[in-house]
PDB file of C-alpha atoms in Angstrom:
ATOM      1  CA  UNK A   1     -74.504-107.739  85.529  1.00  0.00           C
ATOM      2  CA  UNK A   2     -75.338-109.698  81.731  1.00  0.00           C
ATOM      3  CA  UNK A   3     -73.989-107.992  79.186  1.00  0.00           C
ATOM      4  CA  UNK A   4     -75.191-108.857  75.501  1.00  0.00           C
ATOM      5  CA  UNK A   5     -74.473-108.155  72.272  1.00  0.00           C
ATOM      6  CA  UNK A   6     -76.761-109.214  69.360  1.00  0.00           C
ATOM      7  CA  UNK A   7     -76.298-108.898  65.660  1.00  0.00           C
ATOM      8  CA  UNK A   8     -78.886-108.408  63.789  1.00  0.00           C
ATOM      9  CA  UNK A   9     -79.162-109.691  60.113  1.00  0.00           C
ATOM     10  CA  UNK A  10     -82.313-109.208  58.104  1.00  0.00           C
ATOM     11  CA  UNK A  11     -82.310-112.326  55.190  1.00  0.00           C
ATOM     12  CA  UNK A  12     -84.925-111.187  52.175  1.00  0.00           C
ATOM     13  CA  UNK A  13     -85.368-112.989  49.114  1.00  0.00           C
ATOM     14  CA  UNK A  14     -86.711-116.521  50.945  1.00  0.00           C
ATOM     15  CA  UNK A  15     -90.375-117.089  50.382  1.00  0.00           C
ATOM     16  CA  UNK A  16     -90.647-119.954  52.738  1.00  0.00           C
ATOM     17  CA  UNK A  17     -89.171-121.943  55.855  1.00  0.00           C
ATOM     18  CA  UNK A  18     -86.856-124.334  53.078  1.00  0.00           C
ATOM     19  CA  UNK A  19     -86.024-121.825  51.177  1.00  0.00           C
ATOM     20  CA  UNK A  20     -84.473-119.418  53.901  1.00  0.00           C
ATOM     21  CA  UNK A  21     -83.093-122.967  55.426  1.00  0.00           C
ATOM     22  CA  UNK A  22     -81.350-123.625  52.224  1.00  0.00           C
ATOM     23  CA  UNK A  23     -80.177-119.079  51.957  1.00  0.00           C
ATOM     24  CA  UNK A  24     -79.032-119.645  56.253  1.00  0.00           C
ATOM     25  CA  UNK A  25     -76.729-122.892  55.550  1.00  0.00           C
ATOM     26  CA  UNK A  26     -74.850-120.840  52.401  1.00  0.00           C
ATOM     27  CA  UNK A  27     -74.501-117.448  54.053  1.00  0.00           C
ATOM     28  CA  UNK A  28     -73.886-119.372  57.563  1.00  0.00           C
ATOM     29  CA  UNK A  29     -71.669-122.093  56.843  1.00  0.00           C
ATOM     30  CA  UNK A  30     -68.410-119.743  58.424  1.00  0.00           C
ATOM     31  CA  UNK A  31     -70.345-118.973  61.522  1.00  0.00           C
ATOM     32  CA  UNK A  32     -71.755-122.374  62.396  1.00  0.00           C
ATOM     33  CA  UNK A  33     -70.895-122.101  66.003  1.00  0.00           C
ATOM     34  CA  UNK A  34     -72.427-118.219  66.791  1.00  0.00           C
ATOM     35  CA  UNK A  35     -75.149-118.383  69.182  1.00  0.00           C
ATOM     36  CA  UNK A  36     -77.961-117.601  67.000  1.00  0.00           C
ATOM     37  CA  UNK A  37     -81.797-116.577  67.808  1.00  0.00           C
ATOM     38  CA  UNK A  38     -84.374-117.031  65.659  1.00  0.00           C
ATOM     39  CA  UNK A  39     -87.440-114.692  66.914  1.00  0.00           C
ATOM     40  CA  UNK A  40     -91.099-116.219  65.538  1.00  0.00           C
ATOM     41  CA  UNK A  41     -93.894-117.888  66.160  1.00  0.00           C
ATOM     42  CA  UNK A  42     -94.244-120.369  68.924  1.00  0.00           C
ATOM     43  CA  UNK A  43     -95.634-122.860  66.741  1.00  0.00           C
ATOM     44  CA  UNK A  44     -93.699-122.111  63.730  1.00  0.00           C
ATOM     45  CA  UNK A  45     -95.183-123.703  60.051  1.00  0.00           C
ATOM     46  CA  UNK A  46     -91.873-125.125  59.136  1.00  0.00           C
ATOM     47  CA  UNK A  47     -89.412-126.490  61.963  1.00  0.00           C
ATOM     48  CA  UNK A  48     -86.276-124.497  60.958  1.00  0.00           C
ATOM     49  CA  UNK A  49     -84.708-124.072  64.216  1.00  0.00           C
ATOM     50  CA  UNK A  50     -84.740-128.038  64.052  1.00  0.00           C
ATOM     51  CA  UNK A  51     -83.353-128.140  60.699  1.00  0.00           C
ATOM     52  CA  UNK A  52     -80.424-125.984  61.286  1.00  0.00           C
ATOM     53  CA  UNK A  53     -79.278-127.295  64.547  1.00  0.00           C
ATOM     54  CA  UNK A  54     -79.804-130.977  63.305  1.00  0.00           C
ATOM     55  CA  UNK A  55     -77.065-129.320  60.750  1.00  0.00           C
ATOM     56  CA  UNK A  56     -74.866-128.583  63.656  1.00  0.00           C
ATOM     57  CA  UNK A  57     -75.809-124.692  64.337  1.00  0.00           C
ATOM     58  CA  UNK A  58     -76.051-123.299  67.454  1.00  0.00           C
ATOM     59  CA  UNK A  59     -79.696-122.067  66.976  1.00  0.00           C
ATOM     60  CA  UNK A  60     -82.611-121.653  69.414  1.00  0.00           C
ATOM     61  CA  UNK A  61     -85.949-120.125  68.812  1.00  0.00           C
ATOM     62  CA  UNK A  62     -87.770-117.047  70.810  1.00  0.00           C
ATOM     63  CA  UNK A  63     -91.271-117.460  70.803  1.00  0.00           C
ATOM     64  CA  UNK A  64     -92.792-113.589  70.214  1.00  0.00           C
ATOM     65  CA  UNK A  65     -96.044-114.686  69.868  1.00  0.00           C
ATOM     66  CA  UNK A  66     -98.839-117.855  69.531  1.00  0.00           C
ATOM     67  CA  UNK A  67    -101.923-117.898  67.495  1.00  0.00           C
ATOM     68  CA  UNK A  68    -104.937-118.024  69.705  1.00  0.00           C
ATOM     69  CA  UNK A  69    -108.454-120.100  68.691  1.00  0.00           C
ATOM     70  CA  UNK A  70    -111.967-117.965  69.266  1.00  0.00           C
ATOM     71  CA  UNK A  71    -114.558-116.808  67.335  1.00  0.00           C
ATOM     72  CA  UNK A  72    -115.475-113.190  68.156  1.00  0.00           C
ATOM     73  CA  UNK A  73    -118.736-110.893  67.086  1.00  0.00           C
ATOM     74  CA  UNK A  74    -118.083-107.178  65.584  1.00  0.00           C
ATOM     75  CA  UNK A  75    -117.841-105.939  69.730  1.00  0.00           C
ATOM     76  CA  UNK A  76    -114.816-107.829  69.875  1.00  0.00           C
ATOM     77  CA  UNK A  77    -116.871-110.371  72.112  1.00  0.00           C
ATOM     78  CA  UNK A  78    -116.428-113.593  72.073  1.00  0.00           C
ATOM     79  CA  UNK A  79    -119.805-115.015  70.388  1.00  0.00           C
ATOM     80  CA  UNK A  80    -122.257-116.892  72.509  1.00  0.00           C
ATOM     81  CA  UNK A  81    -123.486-120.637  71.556  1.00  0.00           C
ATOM     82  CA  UNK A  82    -126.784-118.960  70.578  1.00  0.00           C
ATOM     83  CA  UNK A  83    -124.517-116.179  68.092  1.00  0.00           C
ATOM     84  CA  UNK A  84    -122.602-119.354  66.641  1.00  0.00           C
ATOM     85  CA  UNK A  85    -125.072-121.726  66.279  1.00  0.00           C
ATOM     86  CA  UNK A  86    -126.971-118.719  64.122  1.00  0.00           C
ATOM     87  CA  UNK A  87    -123.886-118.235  61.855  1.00  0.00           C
ATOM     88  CA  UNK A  88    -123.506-121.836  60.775  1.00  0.00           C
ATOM     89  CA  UNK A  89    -126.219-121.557  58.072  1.00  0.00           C
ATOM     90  CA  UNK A  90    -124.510-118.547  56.873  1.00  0.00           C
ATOM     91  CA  UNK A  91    -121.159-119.928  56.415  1.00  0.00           C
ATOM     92  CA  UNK A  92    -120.536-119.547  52.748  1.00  0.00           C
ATOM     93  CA  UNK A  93    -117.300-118.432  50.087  1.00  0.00           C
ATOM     94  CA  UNK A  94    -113.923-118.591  50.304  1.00  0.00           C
ATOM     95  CA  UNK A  95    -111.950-118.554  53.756  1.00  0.00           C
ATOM     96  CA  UNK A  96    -108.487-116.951  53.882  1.00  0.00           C
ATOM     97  CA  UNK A  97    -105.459-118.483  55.843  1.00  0.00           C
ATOM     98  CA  UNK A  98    -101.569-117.750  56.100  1.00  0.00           C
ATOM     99  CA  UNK A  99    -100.473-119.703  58.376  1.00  0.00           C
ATOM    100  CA  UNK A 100    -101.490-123.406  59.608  1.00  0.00           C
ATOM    101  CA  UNK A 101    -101.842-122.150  63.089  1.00  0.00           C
ATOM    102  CA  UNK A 102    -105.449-120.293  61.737  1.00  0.00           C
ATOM    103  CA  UNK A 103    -106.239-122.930  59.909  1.00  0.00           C
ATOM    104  CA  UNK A 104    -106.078-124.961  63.367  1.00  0.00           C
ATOM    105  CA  UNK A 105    -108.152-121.944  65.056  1.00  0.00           C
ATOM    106  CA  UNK A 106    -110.536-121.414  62.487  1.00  0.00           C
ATOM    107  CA  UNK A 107    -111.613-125.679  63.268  1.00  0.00           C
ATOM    108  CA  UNK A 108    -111.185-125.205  66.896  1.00  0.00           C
ATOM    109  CA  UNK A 109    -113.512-122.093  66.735  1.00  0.00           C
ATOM    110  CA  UNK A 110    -115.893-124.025  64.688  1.00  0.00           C
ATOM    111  CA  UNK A 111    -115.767-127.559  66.864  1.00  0.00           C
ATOM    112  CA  UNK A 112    -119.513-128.069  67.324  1.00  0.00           C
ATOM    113  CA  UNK A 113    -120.050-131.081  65.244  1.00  0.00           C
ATOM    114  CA  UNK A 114    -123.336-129.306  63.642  1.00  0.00           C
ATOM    115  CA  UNK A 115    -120.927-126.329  62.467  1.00  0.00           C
ATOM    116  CA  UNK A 116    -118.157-129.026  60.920  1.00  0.00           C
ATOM    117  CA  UNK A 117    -120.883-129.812  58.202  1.00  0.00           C
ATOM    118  CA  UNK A 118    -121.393-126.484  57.242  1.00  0.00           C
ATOM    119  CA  UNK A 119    -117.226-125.636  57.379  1.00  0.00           C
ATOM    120  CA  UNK A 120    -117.035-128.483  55.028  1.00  0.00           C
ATOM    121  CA  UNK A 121    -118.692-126.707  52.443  1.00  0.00           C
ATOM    122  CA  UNK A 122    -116.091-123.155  52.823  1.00  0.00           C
ATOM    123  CA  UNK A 123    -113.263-123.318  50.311  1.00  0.00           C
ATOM    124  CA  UNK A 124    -109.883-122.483  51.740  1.00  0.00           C
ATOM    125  CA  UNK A 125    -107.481-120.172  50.058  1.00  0.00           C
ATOM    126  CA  UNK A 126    -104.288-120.790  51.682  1.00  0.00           C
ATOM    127  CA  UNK A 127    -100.787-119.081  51.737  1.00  0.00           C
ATOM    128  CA  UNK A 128     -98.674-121.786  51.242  1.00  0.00           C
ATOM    129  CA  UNK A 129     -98.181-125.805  50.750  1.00  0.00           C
ATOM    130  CA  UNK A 130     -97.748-126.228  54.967  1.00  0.00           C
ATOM    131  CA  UNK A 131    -100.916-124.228  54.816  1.00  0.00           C
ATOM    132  CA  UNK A 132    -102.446-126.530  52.875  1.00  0.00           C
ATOM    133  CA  UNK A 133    -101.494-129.492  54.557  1.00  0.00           C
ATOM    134  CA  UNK A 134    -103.362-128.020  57.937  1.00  0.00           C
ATOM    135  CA  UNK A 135    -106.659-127.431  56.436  1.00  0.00           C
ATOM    136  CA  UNK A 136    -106.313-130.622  54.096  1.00  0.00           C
ATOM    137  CA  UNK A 137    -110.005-132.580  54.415  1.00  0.00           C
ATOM    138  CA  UNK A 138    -111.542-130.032  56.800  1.00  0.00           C
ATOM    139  CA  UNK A 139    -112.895-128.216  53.142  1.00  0.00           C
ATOM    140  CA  UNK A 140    -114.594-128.449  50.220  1.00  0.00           C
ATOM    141  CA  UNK A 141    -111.644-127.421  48.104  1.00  0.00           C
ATOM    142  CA  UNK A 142    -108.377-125.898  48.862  1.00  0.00           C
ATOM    143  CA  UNK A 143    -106.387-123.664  46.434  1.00  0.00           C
ATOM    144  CA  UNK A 144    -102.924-122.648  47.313  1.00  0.00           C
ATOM    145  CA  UNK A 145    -101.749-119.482  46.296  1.00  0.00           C
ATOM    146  CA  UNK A 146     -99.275-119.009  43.830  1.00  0.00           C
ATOM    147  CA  UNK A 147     -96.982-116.461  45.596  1.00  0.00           C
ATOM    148  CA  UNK A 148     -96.325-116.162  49.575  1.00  0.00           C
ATOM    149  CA  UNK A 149     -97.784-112.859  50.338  1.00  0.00           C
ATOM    150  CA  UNK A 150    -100.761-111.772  51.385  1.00  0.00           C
ATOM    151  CA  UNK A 151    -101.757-110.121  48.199  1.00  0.00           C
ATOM    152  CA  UNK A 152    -101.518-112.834  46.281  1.00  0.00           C
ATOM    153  CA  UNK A 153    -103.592-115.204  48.778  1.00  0.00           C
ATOM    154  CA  UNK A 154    -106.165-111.963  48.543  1.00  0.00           C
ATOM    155  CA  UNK A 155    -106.298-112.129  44.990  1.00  0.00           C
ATOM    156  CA  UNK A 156    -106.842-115.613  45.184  1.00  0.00           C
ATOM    157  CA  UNK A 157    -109.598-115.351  47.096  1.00  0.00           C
ATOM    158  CA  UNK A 158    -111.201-112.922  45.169  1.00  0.00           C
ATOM    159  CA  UNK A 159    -110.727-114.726  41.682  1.00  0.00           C
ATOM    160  CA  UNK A 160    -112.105-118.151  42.856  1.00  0.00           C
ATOM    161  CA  UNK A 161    -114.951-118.568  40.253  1.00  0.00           C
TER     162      UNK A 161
END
């Protein structure tokens, strides 16, 4: 049979994909050849598994899950053309994101080009700067929050005058 053993390490104190690039290659440089997983998203905001093998680790990526597009009523149905179509007048405020993958949903959920108009008015409170750069154009203003956590992108959202 496969035997495996896996190490876990647990790297705090990074509050983005450069930032725990730039912690990996310091703490890493001794083990540059160790197999290592990184467990994430499939379609990760930052391409660090990329990054660190272009800087000769032996990295590859486990995808544990992928951010799904839909827009879905308070059933947990997915709304009907008729449900959507009544929402776009309603679309108003500030729309949260945290990742660029929602930011992607929230336009493919919203694809009718009579609902783009009225998703053009939203403003966009996003997480971070790769965030940002997803949902660049699609709004009427995008502020990015000042810290990386989804308190801060809250409190954002709720102090937008």
């Amino acid at each position: 049979g496969l035997s495996l053993q896996l190490d876990m390490q647990l790297v705090t104190g990074a509050n983005n994909g450069a930032e725990l690039q730039a912690k990996l290659l310091t703490q890493w440089a001794d083990s540059q050849k160790a197999p290592t997983l990184f467990l994430g998203a499939a379609t990760p905001a930052y391409p660090l598994v990329e990054k660190m093998q272009a800087a000769g680790f032996n990295v590859n990526a486990v995808a544990l899950y992928h951010t799904e597009a839909g827009l879905y009523g308070s059933s947990g149905d997915p709304l009907t053309a008729v449900e959507q179509e009544s929402l776009w007048p309603k679309l108003s405020g500030v729309v949260c994101f945290a990742s660029p993958s929602a930011v992607e949903g929230f336009l493919q959920g919203w694809g009718e080009p009579a609902a783009k108009a009225h998703v053009q008015s939203l403003r966009a409170a996003v997480i971070g700067t790769t965030t940002a750069g997803a949902a660049q154009g699609a709004f009427a203003e995008i502020q990015v929050s000042p810290h990386q956590s989804l308190k801060a992108l809250a409190q954002l959202a709720l102090s937008w005058d």
